[in-house]
């Protein structure tokens, strides 16, 4: 299924990953792709690791992505990028939010939050873009807009800017947040993501 | 119109389009959103039941009355509902009736990964397995027609990846079917032994007729490609198989999976050189076709452990191992654990904090958010089996300790929704059989774990109407409990006092903790009863003596970097950390 693109969004429960995936999927559908999106619910809502997978192309069968097959991993949190690395295909792209959320095991002192994750990844992977989405979102007036800034970075990476993302936002976001999120997408698009054919 | 929908949304849409009119469920991941979405259709009456047995019985009653009905539950919920299911398989239906069983391979949020396809065989009823959201919607209409045609309930078997994956769905209009005429029929609907013996004969005959149908229905389809390899598969496994083999092999895709289409299977098997059965979890299909003398390759290659995926199929059947580069392995060493935790401000945390300090106590737990009280650093739980078991297993443990003169007390913890689910009867057992375990009902005013569904204690129905609110202390009193203590779980002194009082008594006690879930949208009643004003706490850095006591509460909003710190965006001002701090270094913001 070489014409199918595999996108993996990873982070921590509460970061708005599912909403970002919905907006992405809805934009892709509007432009005629077959799309399957898979998400993990349940206990993961409570501070656990969360992932959604979006696959799009002419015809998609499996809703889940195999190891070594993701064209791109978008990590909303630093350690979560590491957790899912084996899903990236050789030469795949990583877009990472320079943001740390300590886990329960870190807070209780059982484990230390690892240092220099991004540097270590940059030494092994060629195509990494780092976005300071938290601070950019704060500058826009709401730290919660991190997710849509990351979505902007993803859109740029996938080279699908021509899709009507404002409409996708309007279809999926509460009215009072639409304007904020439109700004957030733009921020993401300008965030220095290298555009390269996947 | 085409829309991206989860399987659960599609099942709801399918029930609507098929003219369904009565739906009932108890929430449970991954099935919860079936009813939440059905509730959006005003042509359908829907309700939450206190448990799955009740939900199925409501659907059974409305089917007998002539309405197309549905009950939805997670796989373990069907265990609770198994009693009426087995007999309803005998009596059959009037209006079409579907039982949605949402299984959870991989146990994303469950206590086991049982394969409920065996329930269809066990109960001698029809079974349908959709493989994506379009089928989840479309097959519902087939299910209703099959149910009415063969006079049989239908097990609608889905799995987490069907329930929670979004795939494209094309809509149709609702078919208004109204209500079928109800006629009293004692021989059919009164399952006394005399009638039951006759009904068993009828059931065996229905199974034969359904097998003929299974061979003919378009729900079971052959896709001919190259005949070197043939694949028999169903549900999500079909999508995984297609992902791996594409159009290079032939498929027998099964959508109607009980009874299996043995003639069709035999014919397919004869025409292919190598036959694979690709199925998730147990060898449900494989066992049955092997029993009929058809040779195939199945579970000797594909494990019955965990969730299936294309990788597993590819490496098992094509020998292509997924490569994990050395670079990844090295980087992965840095990955930290991220276990789920009780939320910041969770009312259960305060109670568990006090309880965890008690020595010589066995804590029997239950299914819900509060199961997370078993995690570090609280470690406040010894057992967790199934819904309601905290109180009855706790009673059994206390009886065993008492009988053998072991000096240990048992504290059973259970949530409000779970108390209504099956906990009430367990408490009846404690009282009837003169037990003396301590029951703690953690009432957070909502069904928390599944994402805030109403229950008999909240005062609201699924359809949003105000309703009778069941008062838990009064229920306990009616059951015969004399020691009933109601506490605010955020008040650690009150928790301590309540537990000490209960532990000092040889009689059974019930402690009811009442405070709304930290993530809950407060109801009118909550606002009247609880202090819901937003507040946060912060650490006075000069007063912090780095003792880290506050971290022992396990609150995810508290971290430590030379001094303790509270994340303002997470803190909801529950004050537990302030009570735990021995140096009064944690204060309310703005005072």
PDB file of C-alpha atoms in Angstrom, chain B residues 322-505:
ATOM      1  CA  UNK B 322       9.833  -5.889  11.660  1.00  0.00           C
ATOM      2  CA  UNK B 323      13.255  -4.258  12.004  1.00  0.00           C
ATOM      3  CA  UNK B 324      14.017  -2.253  15.087  1.00  0.00           C
ATOM      4  CA  UNK B 325      17.135  -0.324  14.295  1.00  0.00           C
ATOM      5  CA  UNK B 326      19.948  -0.323  16.844  1.00  0.00           C
ATOM      6  CA  UNK B 327      19.585   3.449  17.085  1.00  0.00           C
ATOM      7  CA  UNK B 328      16.039   3.050  18.323  1.00  0.00           C
ATOM      8  CA  UNK B 329      16.940   0.413  20.888  1.00  0.00           C
ATOM      9  CA  UNK B 330      19.594   2.701  22.355  1.00  0.00           C
ATOM     10  CA  UNK B 331      17.316   5.740  22.518  1.00  0.00           C
ATOM     11  CA  UNK B 332      14.500   3.688  23.974  1.00  0.00           C
ATOM     12  CA  UNK B 333      16.547   3.139  27.115  1.00  0.00           C
ATOM     13  CA  UNK B 334      15.589   6.667  28.100  1.00  0.00           C
ATOM     14  CA  UNK B 335      11.848   6.007  27.988  1.00  0.00           C
ATOM     15  CA  UNK B 336      10.189   6.491  31.355  1.00  0.00           C
ATOM     16  CA  UNK B 337       7.007   4.808  32.542  1.00  0.00           C
ATOM     17  CA  UNK B 338       3.803   6.792  32.216  1.00  0.00           C
ATOM     18  CA  UNK B 339       1.194   4.878  34.183  1.00  0.00           C
ATOM     19  CA  UNK B 340      -2.304   6.326  34.492  1.00  0.00           C
ATOM     20  CA  UNK B 341      -2.893   8.071  37.824  1.00  0.00           C
ATOM     21  CA  UNK B 342      -5.746   9.533  39.836  1.00  0.00           C
ATOM     22  CA  UNK B 343      -6.292  13.053  38.484  1.00  0.00           C
ATOM     23  CA  UNK B 344      -5.121  16.190  40.254  1.00  0.00           C
ATOM     24  CA  UNK B 345      -7.878  16.997  42.734  1.00  0.00           C
ATOM     25  CA  UNK B 346      -9.463  13.543  42.485  1.00  0.00           C
ATOM     26  CA  UNK B 347     -11.598  13.152  45.631  1.00  0.00           C
ATOM     27  CA  UNK B 348     -10.554   9.494  45.939  1.00  0.00           C
ATOM     28  CA  UNK B 349      -6.936  10.507  46.531  1.00  0.00           C
ATOM     29  CA  UNK B 350      -7.600  12.024  49.957  1.00  0.00           C
ATOM     30  CA  UNK B 351      -9.374   8.950  51.220  1.00  0.00           C
ATOM     31  CA  UNK B 352      -6.810   6.538  49.773  1.00  0.00           C
ATOM     32  CA  UNK B 353      -4.022   8.614  51.344  1.00  0.00           C
ATOM     33  CA  UNK B 354      -5.508   8.104  54.813  1.00  0.00           C
ATOM     34  CA  UNK B 355      -6.404   4.471  54.135  1.00  0.00           C
ATOM     35  CA  UNK B 356      -2.894   3.661  52.879  1.00  0.00           C
ATOM     36  CA  UNK B 357      -1.464   4.594  56.297  1.00  0.00           C
ATOM     37  CA  UNK B 358      -3.559   1.981  58.113  1.00  0.00           C
ATOM     38  CA  UNK B 359      -1.653  -1.105  59.214  1.00  0.00           C
ATOM     39  CA  UNK B 360      -2.917  -4.664  59.226  1.00  0.00           C
ATOM     40  CA  UNK B 361      -5.629  -3.973  56.695  1.00  0.00           C
ATOM     41  CA  UNK B 362      -6.504  -5.794  53.481  1.00  0.00           C
ATOM     42  CA  UNK B 363      -8.089  -3.532  50.876  1.00  0.00           C
ATOM     43  CA  UNK B 364     -10.345  -5.178  48.309  1.00  0.00           C
ATOM     44  CA  UNK B 365     -10.857  -2.975  45.274  1.00  0.00           C
ATOM     45  CA  UNK B 366     -13.211  -2.751  42.330  1.00  0.00           C
ATOM     46  CA  UNK B 367     -13.538  -1.581  38.717  1.00  0.00           C
ATOM     47  CA  UNK B 368     -13.418   2.170  38.156  1.00  0.00           C
ATOM     48  CA  UNK B 369     -11.119   5.198  38.417  1.00  0.00           C
ATOM     49  CA  UNK B 370     -10.407   4.280  42.010  1.00  0.00           C
ATOM     50  CA  UNK B 371      -8.663   1.091  40.857  1.00  0.00           C
ATOM     51  CA  UNK B 372      -5.793   3.542  40.277  1.00  0.00           C
ATOM     52  CA  UNK B 373      -5.525   3.781  44.078  1.00  0.00           C
ATOM     53  CA  UNK B 374      -3.546   0.536  43.673  1.00  0.00           C
ATOM     54  CA  UNK B 375      -0.727   2.445  41.938  1.00  0.00           C
ATOM     55  CA  UNK B 376       2.360   4.064  43.442  1.00  0.00           C
ATOM     56  CA  UNK B 377       2.730   5.903  45.731  1.00  0.00           C
ATOM     57  CA  UNK B 378      -0.622   5.083  47.389  1.00  0.00           C
ATOM     58  CA  UNK B 379      -0.525   1.287  46.864  1.00  0.00           C
ATOM     59  CA  UNK B 380      -3.902   1.245  48.615  1.00  0.00           C
ATOM     60  CA  UNK B 381      -5.360  -1.923  47.102  1.00  0.00           C
ATOM     61  CA  UNK B 382      -4.872  -5.679  47.448  1.00  0.00           C
ATOM     62  CA  UNK B 383      -7.377  -7.096  44.957  1.00  0.00           C
ATOM     63  CA  UNK B 384      -9.450  -6.158  41.883  1.00  0.00           C
ATOM     64  CA  UNK B 385     -11.538  -8.864  40.199  1.00  0.00           C
ATOM     65  CA  UNK B 386     -14.738  -7.566  38.651  1.00  0.00           C
ATOM     66  CA  UNK B 387     -17.545  -5.094  39.298  1.00  0.00           C
ATOM     67  CA  UNK B 388     -19.048  -5.593  42.750  1.00  0.00           C
ATOM     68  CA  UNK B 389     -16.412  -8.087  43.887  1.00  0.00           C
ATOM     69  CA  UNK B 390     -14.775  -5.627  46.274  1.00  0.00           C
ATOM     70  CA  UNK B 391     -17.547  -5.995  48.826  1.00  0.00           C
ATOM     71  CA  UNK B 392     -18.310  -9.709  48.407  1.00  0.00           C
ATOM     72  CA  UNK B 393     -14.683 -10.832  47.987  1.00  0.00           C
ATOM     73  CA  UNK B 394     -13.865  -8.581  50.944  1.00  0.00           C
ATOM     74  CA  UNK B 395     -16.618 -10.274  52.952  1.00  0.00           C
ATOM     75  CA  UNK B 396     -15.180 -13.687  52.034  1.00  0.00           C
ATOM     76  CA  UNK B 397     -11.686 -12.606  53.025  1.00  0.00           C
ATOM     77  CA  UNK B 398     -12.902 -11.203  56.344  1.00  0.00           C
ATOM     78  CA  UNK B 399     -14.806 -14.443  57.043  1.00  0.00           C
ATOM     79  CA  UNK B 400     -11.631 -16.436  56.306  1.00  0.00           C
ATOM     80  CA  UNK B 401      -9.534 -14.234  58.616  1.00  0.00           C
ATOM     81  CA  UNK B 402     -12.126 -14.416  61.386  1.00  0.00           C
ATOM     82  CA  UNK B 403     -12.633 -18.168  61.001  1.00  0.00           C
ATOM     83  CA  UNK B 404      -8.919 -18.813  61.332  1.00  0.00           C
ATOM     84  CA  UNK B 405      -8.351 -16.214  64.049  1.00  0.00           C
ATOM     85  CA  UNK B 406      -6.161 -14.044  61.855  1.00  0.00           C
ATOM     86  CA  UNK B 407      -6.079 -10.513  63.224  1.00  0.00           C
ATOM     87  CA  UNK B 408      -6.722  -8.525  60.040  1.00  0.00           C
ATOM     88  CA  UNK B 409      -9.528  -6.235  58.973  1.00  0.00           C
ATOM     89  CA  UNK B 410     -10.845  -5.925  55.433  1.00  0.00           C
ATOM     90  CA  UNK B 411     -11.791  -2.604  53.854  1.00  0.00           C
ATOM     91  CA  UNK B 412     -13.723  -2.854  50.580  1.00  0.00           C
ATOM     92  CA  UNK B 413     -13.679   0.190  48.295  1.00  0.00           C
ATOM     93  CA  UNK B 414     -16.272   0.695  45.558  1.00  0.00           C
ATOM     94  CA  UNK B 415     -17.548   3.618  43.475  1.00  0.00           C
ATOM     95  CA  UNK B 416     -21.076   4.979  43.368  1.00  0.00           C
ATOM     96  CA  UNK B 417     -21.931   3.608  39.930  1.00  0.00           C
ATOM     97  CA  UNK B 418     -20.363   0.240  40.768  1.00  0.00           C
ATOM     98  CA  UNK B 419     -22.300   0.141  44.047  1.00  0.00           C
ATOM     99  CA  UNK B 420     -25.515   0.449  42.047  1.00  0.00           C
ATOM    100  CA  UNK B 421     -24.172  -2.030  39.447  1.00  0.00           C
ATOM    101  CA  UNK B 422     -23.689  -5.076  41.677  1.00  0.00           C
ATOM    102  CA  UNK B 423     -22.313  -3.699  44.939  1.00  0.00           C
ATOM    103  CA  UNK B 424     -25.729  -3.367  46.547  1.00  0.00           C
ATOM    104  CA  UNK B 425     -26.279  -7.126  46.528  1.00  0.00           C
ATOM    105  CA  UNK B 426     -22.782  -7.735  47.838  1.00  0.00           C
ATOM    106  CA  UNK B 427     -23.565  -5.434  50.763  1.00  0.00           C
ATOM    107  CA  UNK B 428     -26.815  -7.337  51.281  1.00  0.00           C
ATOM    108  CA  UNK B 429     -24.665 -10.461  51.580  1.00  0.00           C
ATOM    109  CA  UNK B 430     -22.402  -8.860  54.188  1.00  0.00           C
ATOM    110  CA  UNK B 431     -25.416  -7.884  56.295  1.00  0.00           C
ATOM    111  CA  UNK B 432     -27.402 -11.081  55.807  1.00  0.00           C
ATOM    112  CA  UNK B 433     -24.466 -13.323  56.612  1.00  0.00           C
ATOM    113  CA  UNK B 434     -23.316 -11.329  59.626  1.00  0.00           C
ATOM    114  CA  UNK B 435     -20.074 -10.127  58.097  1.00  0.00           C
ATOM    115  CA  UNK B 436     -18.021  -7.353  59.633  1.00  0.00           C
ATOM    116  CA  UNK B 437     -15.934  -6.027  56.776  1.00  0.00           C
ATOM    117  CA  UNK B 438     -15.801  -2.261  56.242  1.00  0.00           C
ATOM    118  CA  UNK B 439     -17.337  -0.989  53.029  1.00  0.00           C
ATOM    119  CA  UNK B 440     -16.268   2.357  51.595  1.00  0.00           C
ATOM    120  CA  UNK B 441     -18.502   3.789  48.897  1.00  0.00           C
ATOM    121  CA  UNK B 442     -16.476   6.396  47.000  1.00  0.00           C
ATOM    122  CA  UNK B 443     -19.276   8.588  45.684  1.00  0.00           C
ATOM    123  CA  UNK B 444     -17.891  11.107  43.185  1.00  0.00           C
ATOM    124  CA  UNK B 445     -21.371  11.944  41.920  1.00  0.00           C
ATOM    125  CA  UNK B 446     -20.835  10.466  38.421  1.00  0.00           C
ATOM    126  CA  UNK B 447     -19.558   7.394  36.565  1.00  0.00           C
ATOM    127  CA  UNK B 448     -15.959   8.569  36.279  1.00  0.00           C
ATOM    128  CA  UNK B 449     -13.764   6.104  34.410  1.00  0.00           C
ATOM    129  CA  UNK B 450     -15.848   5.838  31.267  1.00  0.00           C
ATOM    130  CA  UNK B 451     -16.111   9.609  30.915  1.00  0.00           C
ATOM    131  CA  UNK B 452     -18.988  10.909  33.038  1.00  0.00           C
ATOM    132  CA  UNK B 453     -22.188   8.985  32.501  1.00  0.00           C
ATOM    133  CA  UNK B 454     -25.184   9.558  34.743  1.00  0.00           C
ATOM    134  CA  UNK B 455     -26.162   6.831  37.206  1.00  0.00           C
ATOM    135  CA  UNK B 456     -28.998   6.309  39.705  1.00  0.00           C
ATOM    136  CA  UNK B 457     -27.187   8.502  42.241  1.00  0.00           C
ATOM    137  CA  UNK B 458     -26.784  11.599  40.062  1.00  0.00           C
ATOM    138  CA  UNK B 459     -30.386  12.667  39.558  1.00  0.00           C
ATOM    139  CA  UNK B 460     -30.261  12.758  35.737  1.00  0.00           C
ATOM    140  CA  UNK B 461     -31.088  10.272  32.963  1.00  0.00           C
ATOM    141  CA  UNK B 462     -29.102   9.518  29.799  1.00  0.00           C
ATOM    142  CA  UNK B 463     -31.592  11.615  27.837  1.00  0.00           C
ATOM    143  CA  UNK B 464     -30.881  14.563  30.124  1.00  0.00           C
ATOM    144  CA  UNK B 465     -34.061  14.586  32.173  1.00  0.00           C
ATOM    145  CA  UNK B 466     -34.104  15.215  35.896  1.00  0.00           C
ATOM    146  CA  UNK B 467     -35.051  12.091  37.778  1.00  0.00           C
ATOM    147  CA  UNK B 468     -35.328  10.420  41.145  1.00  0.00           C
ATOM    148  CA  UNK B 469     -31.938  10.459  42.865  1.00  0.00           C
ATOM    149  CA  UNK B 470     -31.152   7.376  44.938  1.00  0.00           C
ATOM    150  CA  UNK B 471     -29.703   8.305  48.325  1.00  0.00           C
ATOM    151  CA  UNK B 472     -26.860   5.893  49.113  1.00  0.00           C
ATOM    152  CA  UNK B 473     -26.890   6.342  52.930  1.00  0.00           C
ATOM    153  CA  UNK B 474     -30.632   5.559  52.997  1.00  0.00           C
ATOM    154  CA  UNK B 475     -30.079   2.464  50.847  1.00  0.00           C
ATOM    155  CA  UNK B 476     -27.402   1.232  53.278  1.00  0.00           C
ATOM    156  CA  UNK B 477     -29.731   1.909  56.181  1.00  0.00           C
ATOM    157  CA  UNK B 478     -32.485  -0.086  54.488  1.00  0.00           C
ATOM    158  CA  UNK B 479     -30.093  -2.991  54.000  1.00  0.00           C
ATOM    159  CA  UNK B 480     -29.540  -2.954  57.750  1.00  0.00           C
ATOM    160  CA  UNK B 481     -26.217  -1.186  58.219  1.00  0.00           C
ATOM    161  CA  UNK B 482     -26.127   0.627  61.551  1.00  0.00           C
ATOM    162  CA  UNK B 483     -22.677   2.222  61.347  1.00  0.00           C
ATOM    163  CA  UNK B 484     -22.981   4.644  58.460  1.00  0.00           C
ATOM    164  CA  UNK B 485     -20.479   7.486  58.262  1.00  0.00           C
ATOM    165  CA  UNK B 486     -20.617  10.123  55.539  1.00  0.00           C
ATOM    166  CA  UNK B 487     -17.373  12.068  55.032  1.00  0.00           C
ATOM    167  CA  UNK B 488     -15.814  14.659  52.784  1.00  0.00           C
ATOM    168  CA  UNK B 489     -12.843  12.675  51.390  1.00  0.00           C
ATOM    169  CA  UNK B 490     -10.804  15.875  50.992  1.00  0.00           C
ATOM    170  CA  UNK B 491     -10.812  16.265  54.792  1.00  0.00           C
ATOM    171  CA  UNK B 492      -8.029  13.979  55.995  1.00  0.00           C
ATOM    172  CA  UNK B 493      -8.964  14.306  59.675  1.00  0.00           C
ATOM    173  CA  UNK B 494     -12.527  13.279  58.905  1.00  0.00           C
ATOM    174  CA  UNK B 495     -11.228  10.273  56.926  1.00  0.00           C
ATOM    175  CA  UNK B 496      -9.016   9.291  59.840  1.00  0.00           C
ATOM    176  CA  UNK B 497     -11.839   9.576  62.338  1.00  0.00           C
ATOM    177  CA  UNK B 498     -14.227   7.585  60.146  1.00  0.00           C
ATOM    178  CA  UNK B 499     -11.736   4.784  59.554  1.00  0.00           C
ATOM    179  CA  UNK B 500     -10.744   4.620  63.234  1.00  0.00           C
ATOM    180  CA  UNK B 501     -14.371   4.377  64.258  1.00  0.00           C
ATOM    181  CA  UNK B 502     -15.072   1.626  61.739  1.00  0.00           C
ATOM    182  CA  UNK B 503     -11.922  -0.312  62.622  1.00  0.00           C
ATOM    183  CA  UNK B 504     -12.716  -0.087  66.340  1.00  0.00           C
ATOM    184  CA  UNK B 505     -16.117  -1.693  65.819  1.00  0.00           C
TER     185      UNK B 505
END
